[in-house]
Short mmCIF file of N, CA and C in Angstrom, two decimals:
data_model
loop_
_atom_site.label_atom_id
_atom_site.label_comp_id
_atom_site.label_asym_id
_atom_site.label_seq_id
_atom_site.Cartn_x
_atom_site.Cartn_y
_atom_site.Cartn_z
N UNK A 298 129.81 83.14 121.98
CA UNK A 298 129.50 82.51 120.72
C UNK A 298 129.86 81.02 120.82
N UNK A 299 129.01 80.63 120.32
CA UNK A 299 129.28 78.58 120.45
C UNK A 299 130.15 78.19 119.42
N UNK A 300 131.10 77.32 119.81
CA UNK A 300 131.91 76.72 118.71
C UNK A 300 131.53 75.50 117.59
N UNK A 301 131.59 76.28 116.56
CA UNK A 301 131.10 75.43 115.43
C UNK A 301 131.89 74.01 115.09
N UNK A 302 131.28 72.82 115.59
CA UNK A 302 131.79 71.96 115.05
C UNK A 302 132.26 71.28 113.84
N UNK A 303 131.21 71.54 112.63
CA UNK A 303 131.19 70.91 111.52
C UNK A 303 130.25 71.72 111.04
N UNK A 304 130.66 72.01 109.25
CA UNK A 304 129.66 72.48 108.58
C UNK A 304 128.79 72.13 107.31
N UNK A 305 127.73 71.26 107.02
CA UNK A 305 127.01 70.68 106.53
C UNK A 305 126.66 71.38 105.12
N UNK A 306 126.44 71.16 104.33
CA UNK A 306 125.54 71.21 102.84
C UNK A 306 124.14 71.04 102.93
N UNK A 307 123.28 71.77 102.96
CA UNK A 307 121.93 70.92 103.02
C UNK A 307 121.21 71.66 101.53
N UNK A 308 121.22 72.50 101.20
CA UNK A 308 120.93 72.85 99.61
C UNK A 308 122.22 73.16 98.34
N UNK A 309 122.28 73.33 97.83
CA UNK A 309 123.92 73.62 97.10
C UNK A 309 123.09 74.98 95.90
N UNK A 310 123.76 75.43 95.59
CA UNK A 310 123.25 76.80 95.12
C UNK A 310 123.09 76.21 93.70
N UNK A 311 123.12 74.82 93.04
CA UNK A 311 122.23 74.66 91.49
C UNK A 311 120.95 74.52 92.40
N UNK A 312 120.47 73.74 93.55
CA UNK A 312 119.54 73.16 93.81
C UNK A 312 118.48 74.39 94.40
N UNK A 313 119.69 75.54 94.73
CA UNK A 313 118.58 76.89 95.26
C UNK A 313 118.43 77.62 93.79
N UNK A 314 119.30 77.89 93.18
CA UNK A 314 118.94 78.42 91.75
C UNK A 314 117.83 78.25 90.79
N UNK A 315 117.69 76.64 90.97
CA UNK A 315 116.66 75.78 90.33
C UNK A 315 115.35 75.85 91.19
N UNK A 316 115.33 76.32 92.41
CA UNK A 316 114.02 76.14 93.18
C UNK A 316 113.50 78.01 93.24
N UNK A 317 114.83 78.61 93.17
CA UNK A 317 114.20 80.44 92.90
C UNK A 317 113.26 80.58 91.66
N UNK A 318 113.52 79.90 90.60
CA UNK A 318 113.41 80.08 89.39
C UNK A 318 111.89 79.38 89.29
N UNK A 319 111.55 78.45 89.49
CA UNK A 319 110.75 78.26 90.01
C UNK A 319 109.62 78.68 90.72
N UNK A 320 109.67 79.05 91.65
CA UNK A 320 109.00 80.02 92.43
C UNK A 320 109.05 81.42 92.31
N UNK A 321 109.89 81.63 91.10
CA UNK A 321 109.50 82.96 90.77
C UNK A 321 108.50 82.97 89.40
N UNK A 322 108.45 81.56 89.19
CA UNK A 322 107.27 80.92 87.96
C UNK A 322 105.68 81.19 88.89
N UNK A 323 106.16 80.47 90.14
CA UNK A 323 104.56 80.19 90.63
C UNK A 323 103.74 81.55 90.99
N UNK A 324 105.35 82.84 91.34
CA UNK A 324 104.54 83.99 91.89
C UNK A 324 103.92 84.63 90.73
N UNK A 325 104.45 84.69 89.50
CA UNK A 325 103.69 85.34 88.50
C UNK A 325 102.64 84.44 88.26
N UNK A 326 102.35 83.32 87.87
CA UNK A 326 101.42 82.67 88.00
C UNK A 326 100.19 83.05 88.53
N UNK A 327 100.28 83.42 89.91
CA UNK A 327 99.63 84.16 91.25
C UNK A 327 98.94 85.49 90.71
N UNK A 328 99.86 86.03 90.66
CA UNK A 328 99.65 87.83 90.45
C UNK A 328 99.74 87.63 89.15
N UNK A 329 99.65 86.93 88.15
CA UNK A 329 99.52 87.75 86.57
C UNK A 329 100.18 88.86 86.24
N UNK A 330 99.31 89.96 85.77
CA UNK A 330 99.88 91.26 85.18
C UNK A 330 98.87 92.50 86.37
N UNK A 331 99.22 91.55 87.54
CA UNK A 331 98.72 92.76 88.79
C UNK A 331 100.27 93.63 89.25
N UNK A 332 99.69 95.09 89.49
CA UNK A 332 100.94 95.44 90.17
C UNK A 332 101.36 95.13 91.25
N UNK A 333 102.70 94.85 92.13
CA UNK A 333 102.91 94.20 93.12
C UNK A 333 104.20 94.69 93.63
N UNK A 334 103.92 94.70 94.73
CA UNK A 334 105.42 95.38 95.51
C UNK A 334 106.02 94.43 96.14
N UNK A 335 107.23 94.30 96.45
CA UNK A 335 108.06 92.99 96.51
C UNK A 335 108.81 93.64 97.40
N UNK A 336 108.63 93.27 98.82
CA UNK A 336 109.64 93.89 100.07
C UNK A 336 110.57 92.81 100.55
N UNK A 337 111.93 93.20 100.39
CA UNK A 337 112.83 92.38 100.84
C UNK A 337 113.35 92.58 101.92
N UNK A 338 112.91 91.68 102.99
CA UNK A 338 113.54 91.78 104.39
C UNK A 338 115.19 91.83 104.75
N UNK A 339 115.84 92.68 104.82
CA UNK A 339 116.89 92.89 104.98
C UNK A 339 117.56 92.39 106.38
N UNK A 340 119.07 91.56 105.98
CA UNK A 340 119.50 91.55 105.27
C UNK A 340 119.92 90.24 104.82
N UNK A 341 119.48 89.06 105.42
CA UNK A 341 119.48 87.61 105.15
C UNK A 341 118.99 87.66 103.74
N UNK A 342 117.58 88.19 103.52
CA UNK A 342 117.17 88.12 102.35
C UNK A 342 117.21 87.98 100.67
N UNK A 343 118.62 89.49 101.14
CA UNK A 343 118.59 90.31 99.75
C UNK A 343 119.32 89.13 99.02
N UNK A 344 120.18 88.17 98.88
CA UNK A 344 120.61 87.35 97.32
C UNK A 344 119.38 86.43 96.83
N UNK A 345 118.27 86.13 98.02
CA UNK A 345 117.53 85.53 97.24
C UNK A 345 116.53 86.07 96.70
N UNK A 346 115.78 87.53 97.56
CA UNK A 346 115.22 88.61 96.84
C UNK A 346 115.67 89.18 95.07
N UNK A 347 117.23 89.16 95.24
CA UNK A 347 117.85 89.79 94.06
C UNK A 347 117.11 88.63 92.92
N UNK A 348 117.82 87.25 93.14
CA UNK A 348 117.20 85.93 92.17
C UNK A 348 115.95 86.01 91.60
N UNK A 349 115.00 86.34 93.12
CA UNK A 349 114.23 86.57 92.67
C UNK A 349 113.14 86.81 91.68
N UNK A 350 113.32 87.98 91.98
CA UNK A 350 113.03 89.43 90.85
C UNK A 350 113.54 89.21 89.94
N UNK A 351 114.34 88.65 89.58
CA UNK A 351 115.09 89.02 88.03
C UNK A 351 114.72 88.01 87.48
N UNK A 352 114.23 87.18 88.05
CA UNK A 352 113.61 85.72 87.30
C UNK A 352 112.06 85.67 87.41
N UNK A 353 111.52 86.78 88.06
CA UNK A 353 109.89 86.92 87.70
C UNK A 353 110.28 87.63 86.52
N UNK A 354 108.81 87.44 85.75
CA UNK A 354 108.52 88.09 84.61
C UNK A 354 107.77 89.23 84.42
N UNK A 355 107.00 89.78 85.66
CA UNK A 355 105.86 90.75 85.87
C UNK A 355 106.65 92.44 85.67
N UNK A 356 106.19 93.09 84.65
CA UNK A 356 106.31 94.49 84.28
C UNK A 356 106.13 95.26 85.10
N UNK A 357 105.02 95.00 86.27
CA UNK A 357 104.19 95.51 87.41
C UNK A 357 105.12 95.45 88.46
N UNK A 358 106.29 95.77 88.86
CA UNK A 358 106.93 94.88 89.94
C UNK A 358 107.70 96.13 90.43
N UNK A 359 107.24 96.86 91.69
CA UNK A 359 108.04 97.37 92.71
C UNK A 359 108.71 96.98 93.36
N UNK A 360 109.93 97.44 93.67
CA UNK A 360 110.71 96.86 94.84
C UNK A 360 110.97 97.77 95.73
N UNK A 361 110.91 97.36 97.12
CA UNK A 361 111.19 97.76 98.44
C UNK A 361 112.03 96.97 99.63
N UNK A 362 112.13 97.65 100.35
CA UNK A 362 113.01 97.16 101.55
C UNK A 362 112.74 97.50 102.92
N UNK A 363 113.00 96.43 103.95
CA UNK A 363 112.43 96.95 105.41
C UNK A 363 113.91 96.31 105.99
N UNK A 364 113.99 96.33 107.47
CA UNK A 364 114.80 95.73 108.08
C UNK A 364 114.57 95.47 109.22
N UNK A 365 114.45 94.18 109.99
CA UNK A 365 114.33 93.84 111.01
C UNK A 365 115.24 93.08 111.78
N UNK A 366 115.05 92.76 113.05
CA UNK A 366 116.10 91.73 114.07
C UNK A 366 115.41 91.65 115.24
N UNK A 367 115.66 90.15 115.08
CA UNK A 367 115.28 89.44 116.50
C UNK A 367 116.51 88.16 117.12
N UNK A 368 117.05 88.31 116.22
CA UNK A 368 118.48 87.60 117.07
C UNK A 368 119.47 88.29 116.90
N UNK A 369 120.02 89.27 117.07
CA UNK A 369 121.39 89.78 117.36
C UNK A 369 122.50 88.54 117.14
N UNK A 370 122.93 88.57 117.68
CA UNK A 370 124.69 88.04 117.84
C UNK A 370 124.00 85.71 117.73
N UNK A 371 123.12 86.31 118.60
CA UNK A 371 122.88 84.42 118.91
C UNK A 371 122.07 83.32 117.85
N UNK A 372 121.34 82.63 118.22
CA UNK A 372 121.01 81.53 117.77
C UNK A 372 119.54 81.32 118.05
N UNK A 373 119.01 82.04 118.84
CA UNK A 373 117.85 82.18 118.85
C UNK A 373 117.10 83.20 118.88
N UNK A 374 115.81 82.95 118.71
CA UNK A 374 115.41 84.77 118.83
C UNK A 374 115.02 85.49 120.33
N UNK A 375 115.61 87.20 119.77
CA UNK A 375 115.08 87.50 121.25
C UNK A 375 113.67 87.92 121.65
N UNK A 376 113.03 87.46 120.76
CA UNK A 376 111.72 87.83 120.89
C UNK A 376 111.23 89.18 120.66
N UNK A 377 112.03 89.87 120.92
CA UNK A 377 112.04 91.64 120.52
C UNK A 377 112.17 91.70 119.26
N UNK A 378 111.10 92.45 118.47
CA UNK A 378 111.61 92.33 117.06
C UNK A 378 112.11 94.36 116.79
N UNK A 379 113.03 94.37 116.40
CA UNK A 379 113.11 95.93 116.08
C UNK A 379 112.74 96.12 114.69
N UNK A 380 112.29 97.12 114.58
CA UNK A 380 112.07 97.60 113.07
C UNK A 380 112.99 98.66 112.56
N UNK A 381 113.95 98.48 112.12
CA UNK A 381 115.12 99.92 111.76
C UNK A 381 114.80 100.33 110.50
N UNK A 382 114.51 99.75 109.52
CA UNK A 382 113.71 100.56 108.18
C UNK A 382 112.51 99.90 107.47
N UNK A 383 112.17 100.92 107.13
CA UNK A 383 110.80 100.68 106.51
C UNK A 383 110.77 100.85 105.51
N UNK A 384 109.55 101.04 104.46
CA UNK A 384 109.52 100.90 103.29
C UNK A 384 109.26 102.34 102.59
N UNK A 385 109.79 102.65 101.67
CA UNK A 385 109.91 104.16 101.44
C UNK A 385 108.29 104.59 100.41
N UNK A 386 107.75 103.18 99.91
CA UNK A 386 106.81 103.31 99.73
C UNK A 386 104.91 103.49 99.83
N UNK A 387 104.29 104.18 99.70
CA UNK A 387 102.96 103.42 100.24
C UNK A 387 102.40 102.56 99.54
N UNK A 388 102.29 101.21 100.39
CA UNK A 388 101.40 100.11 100.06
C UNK A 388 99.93 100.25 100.40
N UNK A 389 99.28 101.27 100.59
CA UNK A 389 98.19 101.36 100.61
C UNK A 389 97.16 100.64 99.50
N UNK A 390 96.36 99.77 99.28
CA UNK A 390 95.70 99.18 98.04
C UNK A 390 96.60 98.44 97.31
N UNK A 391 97.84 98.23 97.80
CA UNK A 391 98.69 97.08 96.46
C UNK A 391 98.93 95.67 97.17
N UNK A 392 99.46 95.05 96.31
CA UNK A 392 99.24 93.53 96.86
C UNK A 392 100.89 93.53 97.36
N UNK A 393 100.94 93.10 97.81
CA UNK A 393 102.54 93.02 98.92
C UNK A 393 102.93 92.02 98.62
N UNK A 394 104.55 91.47 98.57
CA UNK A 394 104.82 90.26 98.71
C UNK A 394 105.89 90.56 99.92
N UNK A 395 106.07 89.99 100.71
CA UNK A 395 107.22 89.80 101.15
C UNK A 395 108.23 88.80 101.31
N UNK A 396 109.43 89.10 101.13
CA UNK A 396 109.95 88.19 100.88
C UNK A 396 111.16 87.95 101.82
N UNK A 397 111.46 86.53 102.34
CA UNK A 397 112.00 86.77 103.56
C UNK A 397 113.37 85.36 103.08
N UNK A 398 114.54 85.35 104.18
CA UNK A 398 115.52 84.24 103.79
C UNK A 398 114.55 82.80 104.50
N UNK A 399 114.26 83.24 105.90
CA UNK A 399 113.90 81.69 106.64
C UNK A 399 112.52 82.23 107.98
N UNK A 400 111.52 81.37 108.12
CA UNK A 400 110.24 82.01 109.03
C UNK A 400 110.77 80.68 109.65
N UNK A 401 111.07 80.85 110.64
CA UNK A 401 111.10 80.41 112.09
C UNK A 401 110.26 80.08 112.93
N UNK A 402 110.25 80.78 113.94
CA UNK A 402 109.83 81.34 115.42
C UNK A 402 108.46 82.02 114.58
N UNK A 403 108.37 83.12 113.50
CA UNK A 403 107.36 83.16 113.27
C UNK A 403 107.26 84.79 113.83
N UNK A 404 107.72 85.04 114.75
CA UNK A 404 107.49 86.30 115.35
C UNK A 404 107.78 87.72 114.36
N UNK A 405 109.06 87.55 113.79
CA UNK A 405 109.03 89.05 112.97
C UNK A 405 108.07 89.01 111.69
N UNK A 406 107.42 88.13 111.14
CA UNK A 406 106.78 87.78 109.75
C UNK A 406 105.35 88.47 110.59
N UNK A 407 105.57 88.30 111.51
CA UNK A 407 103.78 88.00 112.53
C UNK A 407 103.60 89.84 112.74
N UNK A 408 105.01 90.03 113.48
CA UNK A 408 105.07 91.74 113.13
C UNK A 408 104.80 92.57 112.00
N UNK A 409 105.80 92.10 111.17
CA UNK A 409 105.74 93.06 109.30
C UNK A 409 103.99 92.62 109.02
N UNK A 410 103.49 91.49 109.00
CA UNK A 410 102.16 91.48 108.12
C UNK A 410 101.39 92.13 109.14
N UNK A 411 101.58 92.46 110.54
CA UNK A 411 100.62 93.32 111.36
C UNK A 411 101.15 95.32 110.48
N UNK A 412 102.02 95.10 110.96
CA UNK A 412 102.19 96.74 110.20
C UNK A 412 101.78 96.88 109.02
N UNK A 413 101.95 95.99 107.98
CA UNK A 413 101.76 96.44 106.58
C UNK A 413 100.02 96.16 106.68
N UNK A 414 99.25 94.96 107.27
CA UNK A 414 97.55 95.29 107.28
C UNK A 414 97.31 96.45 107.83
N UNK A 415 97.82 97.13 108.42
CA UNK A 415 97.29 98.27 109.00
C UNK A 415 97.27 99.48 108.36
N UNK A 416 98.13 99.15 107.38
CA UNK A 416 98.58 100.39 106.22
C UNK A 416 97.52 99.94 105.34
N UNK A 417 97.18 99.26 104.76
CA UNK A 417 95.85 98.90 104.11
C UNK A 417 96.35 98.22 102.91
N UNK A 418 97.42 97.52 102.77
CA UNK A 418 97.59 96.40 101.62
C UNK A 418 96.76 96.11 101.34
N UNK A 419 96.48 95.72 99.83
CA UNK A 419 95.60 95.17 99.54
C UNK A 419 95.65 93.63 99.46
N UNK A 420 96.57 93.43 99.47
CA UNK A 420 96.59 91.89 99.64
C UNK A 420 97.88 91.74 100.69
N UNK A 421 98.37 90.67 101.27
CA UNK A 421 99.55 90.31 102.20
C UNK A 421 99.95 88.71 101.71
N UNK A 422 101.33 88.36 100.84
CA UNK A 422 101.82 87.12 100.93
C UNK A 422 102.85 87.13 101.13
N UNK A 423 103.45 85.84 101.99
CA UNK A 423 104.73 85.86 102.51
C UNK A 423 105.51 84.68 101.12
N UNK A 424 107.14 85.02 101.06
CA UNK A 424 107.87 84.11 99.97
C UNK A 424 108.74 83.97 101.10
N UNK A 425 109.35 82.84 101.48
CA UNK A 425 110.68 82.26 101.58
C UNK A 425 111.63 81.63 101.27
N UNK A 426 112.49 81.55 101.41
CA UNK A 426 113.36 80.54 100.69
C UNK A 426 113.41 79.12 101.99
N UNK A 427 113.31 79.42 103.01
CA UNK A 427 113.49 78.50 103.77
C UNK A 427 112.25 78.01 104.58
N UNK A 428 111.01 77.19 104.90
CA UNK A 428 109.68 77.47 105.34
C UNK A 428 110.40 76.24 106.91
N UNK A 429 110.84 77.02 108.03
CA UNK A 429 111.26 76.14 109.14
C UNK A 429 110.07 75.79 110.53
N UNK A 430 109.66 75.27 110.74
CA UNK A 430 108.69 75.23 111.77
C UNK A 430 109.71 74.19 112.82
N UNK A 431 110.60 74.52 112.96
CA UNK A 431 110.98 73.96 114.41
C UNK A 431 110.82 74.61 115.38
N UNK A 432 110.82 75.92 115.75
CA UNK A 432 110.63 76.69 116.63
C UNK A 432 109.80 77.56 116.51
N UNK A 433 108.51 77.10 114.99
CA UNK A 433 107.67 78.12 115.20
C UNK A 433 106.72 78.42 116.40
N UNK A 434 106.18 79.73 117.19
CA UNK A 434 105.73 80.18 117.71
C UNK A 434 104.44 80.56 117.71
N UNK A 435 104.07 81.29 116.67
CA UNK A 435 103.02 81.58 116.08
C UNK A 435 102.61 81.32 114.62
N UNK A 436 101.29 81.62 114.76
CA UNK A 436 100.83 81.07 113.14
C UNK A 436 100.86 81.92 112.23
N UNK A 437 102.02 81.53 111.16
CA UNK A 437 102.73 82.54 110.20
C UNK A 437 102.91 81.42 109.21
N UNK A 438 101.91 81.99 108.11
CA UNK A 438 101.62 80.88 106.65
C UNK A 438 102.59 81.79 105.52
N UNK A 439 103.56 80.58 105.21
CA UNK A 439 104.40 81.07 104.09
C UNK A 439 103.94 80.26 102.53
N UNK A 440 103.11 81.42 101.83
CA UNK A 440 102.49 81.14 100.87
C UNK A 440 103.71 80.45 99.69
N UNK A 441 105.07 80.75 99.68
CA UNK A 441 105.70 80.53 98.54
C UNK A 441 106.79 80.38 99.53
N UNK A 442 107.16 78.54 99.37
CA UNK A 442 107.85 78.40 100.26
C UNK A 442 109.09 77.75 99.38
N UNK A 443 110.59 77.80 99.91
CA UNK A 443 111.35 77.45 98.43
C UNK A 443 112.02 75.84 99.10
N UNK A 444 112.17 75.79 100.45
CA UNK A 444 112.26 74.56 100.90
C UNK A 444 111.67 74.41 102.14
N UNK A 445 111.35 73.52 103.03
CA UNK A 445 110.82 73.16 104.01
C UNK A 445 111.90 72.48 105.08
N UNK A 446 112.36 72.76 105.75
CA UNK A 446 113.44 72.56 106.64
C UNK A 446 112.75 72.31 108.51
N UNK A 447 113.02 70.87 108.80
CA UNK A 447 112.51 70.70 110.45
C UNK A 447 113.63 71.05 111.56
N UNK A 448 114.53 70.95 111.24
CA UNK A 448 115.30 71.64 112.18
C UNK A 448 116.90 71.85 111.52
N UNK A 449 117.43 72.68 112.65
CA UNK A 449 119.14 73.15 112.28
C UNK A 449 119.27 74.42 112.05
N UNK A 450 120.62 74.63 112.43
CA UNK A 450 120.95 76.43 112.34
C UNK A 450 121.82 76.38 110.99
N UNK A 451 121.00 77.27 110.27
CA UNK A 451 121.78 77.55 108.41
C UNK A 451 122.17 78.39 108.41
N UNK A 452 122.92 78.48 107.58
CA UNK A 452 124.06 79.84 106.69
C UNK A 452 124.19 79.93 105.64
N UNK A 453 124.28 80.92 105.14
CA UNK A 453 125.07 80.93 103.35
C UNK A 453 123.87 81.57 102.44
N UNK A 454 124.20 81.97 101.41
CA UNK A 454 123.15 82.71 100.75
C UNK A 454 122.17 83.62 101.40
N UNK A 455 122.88 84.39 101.76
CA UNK A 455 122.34 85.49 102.81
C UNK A 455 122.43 85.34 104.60
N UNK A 456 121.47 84.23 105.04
CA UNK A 456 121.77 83.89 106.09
C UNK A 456 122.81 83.99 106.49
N UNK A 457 123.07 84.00 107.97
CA UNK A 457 124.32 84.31 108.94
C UNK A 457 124.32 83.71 109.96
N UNK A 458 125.23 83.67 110.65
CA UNK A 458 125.36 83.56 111.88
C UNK A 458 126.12 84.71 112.83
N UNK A 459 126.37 85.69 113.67
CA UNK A 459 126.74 86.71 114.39
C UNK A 459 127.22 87.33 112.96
N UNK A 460 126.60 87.60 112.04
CA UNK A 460 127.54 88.57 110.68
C UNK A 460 128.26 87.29 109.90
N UNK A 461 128.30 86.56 110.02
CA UNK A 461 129.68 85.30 109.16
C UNK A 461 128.55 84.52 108.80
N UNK A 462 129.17 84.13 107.25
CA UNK A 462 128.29 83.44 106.57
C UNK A 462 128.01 83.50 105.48
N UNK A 463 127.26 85.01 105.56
CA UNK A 463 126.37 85.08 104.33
C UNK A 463 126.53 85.44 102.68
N UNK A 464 127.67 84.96 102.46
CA UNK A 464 127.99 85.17 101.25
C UNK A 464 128.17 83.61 100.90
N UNK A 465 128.22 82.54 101.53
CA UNK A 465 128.42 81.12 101.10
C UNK A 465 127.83 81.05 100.02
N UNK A 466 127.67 80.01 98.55
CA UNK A 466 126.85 80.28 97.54
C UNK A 466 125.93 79.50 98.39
N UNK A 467 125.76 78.55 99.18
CA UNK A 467 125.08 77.25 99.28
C UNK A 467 124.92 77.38 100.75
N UNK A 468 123.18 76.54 101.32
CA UNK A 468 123.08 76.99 102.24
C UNK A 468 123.67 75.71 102.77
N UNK A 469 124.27 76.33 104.17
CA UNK A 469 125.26 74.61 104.96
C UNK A 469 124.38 74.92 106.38
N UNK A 470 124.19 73.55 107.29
CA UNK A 470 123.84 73.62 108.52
C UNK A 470 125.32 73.74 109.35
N UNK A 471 125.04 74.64 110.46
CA UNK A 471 126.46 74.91 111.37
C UNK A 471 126.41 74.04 112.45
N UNK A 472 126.72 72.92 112.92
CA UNK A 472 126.63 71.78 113.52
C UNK A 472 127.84 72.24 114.85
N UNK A 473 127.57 72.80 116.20
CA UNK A 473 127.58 73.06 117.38
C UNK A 473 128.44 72.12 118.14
N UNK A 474 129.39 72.41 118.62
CA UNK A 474 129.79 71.73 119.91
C UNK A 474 128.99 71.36 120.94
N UNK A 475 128.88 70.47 121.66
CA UNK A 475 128.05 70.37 123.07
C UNK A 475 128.57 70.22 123.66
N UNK A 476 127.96 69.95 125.42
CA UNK A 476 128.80 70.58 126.37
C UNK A 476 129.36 69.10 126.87
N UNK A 477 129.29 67.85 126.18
CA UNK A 477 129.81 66.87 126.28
C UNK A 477 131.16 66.74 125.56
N UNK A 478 131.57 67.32 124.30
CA UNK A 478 132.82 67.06 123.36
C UNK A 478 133.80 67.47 124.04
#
């Protein structure tokens, strides 16, 4: 594990509170009074999933849960994405949202919307709280994005680092030793 040098502020939890709330304006907006299932990628996800939801207004609103990993313990991904749970529901014909903490690399978002088209959603949109293209990989469009971030490794409000972290209210960048200090 790399030693954390310094740990940064880069959103503060009025400024994520104020941007959930928000974007839980634009998703009803979107979907109206359609029914909609709302899968929260476990487990970075779930405090901003929870915000979420409770700040959409839609009557129509399933909730579900999956779980995936592609970085274990480290800092980057391993490219392997596992799938350990799925969704207890069928999305067959419903409009999906998923909702994720941060799209990266791009690779597990690229997985879940391959499994769930194949189940026959009727629609597929991705929500994040974090929209990062520094290391994206593949082309993975995050329709409801809550900030736009070019690079740095974050924590807090779900996010982690090896398990530590994710209860911070506020997301901080974890700023690394190098092999010069």
């Amino acid at each position: 594990m790399n030693a954390i040098k310094e740990r940064k502020i880069v959103y503060t939890s009025g400024q994520i509170a104020e941007r959930v709330r928000a974007m839980a304006a634009e998703i009803d907006a979107f979907y109206g009074d359609e029914p909609l299932v709302a899968v929260c990628v476990l487990k970075g996800a779930v405090f901003f999933f929870t915000d979420l939801v409770r700040a959409m207004r839609s009557e129509n609103l399933e909730l579900d849960f999956v779980r995936l990993s592609s970085y274990g313990k480290g800092t980057s991904s391993s490219r392997h994405v596992v799938f350990s749970k799925d969704v207890d529901c069928d999305i067959t014909g419903k409009h999906v949202l998923i909702v994720e903490d941060v799209v990266d690399s791009g690779l597990s978002m690229q997985f879940l919307m391959r499994q769930f088209e194949a189940r026959g959603a009727r629609s597929l949109r991705l929500a994040a709280l974090v929209d990062k293209n520094e290391r994206r990989e593949v082309d993975v469009r995050v329709d409801f994005a809550g900030f736009k971030l070019e690079e740095g490794f974050i924590v807090g409000y779900g996010l982690d680092y090896a398990e530590k972290y994710r209860a911070l209210p506020d997301v901080e960048e974890l700023v690394f030793e190098s092999a010069e200090d």
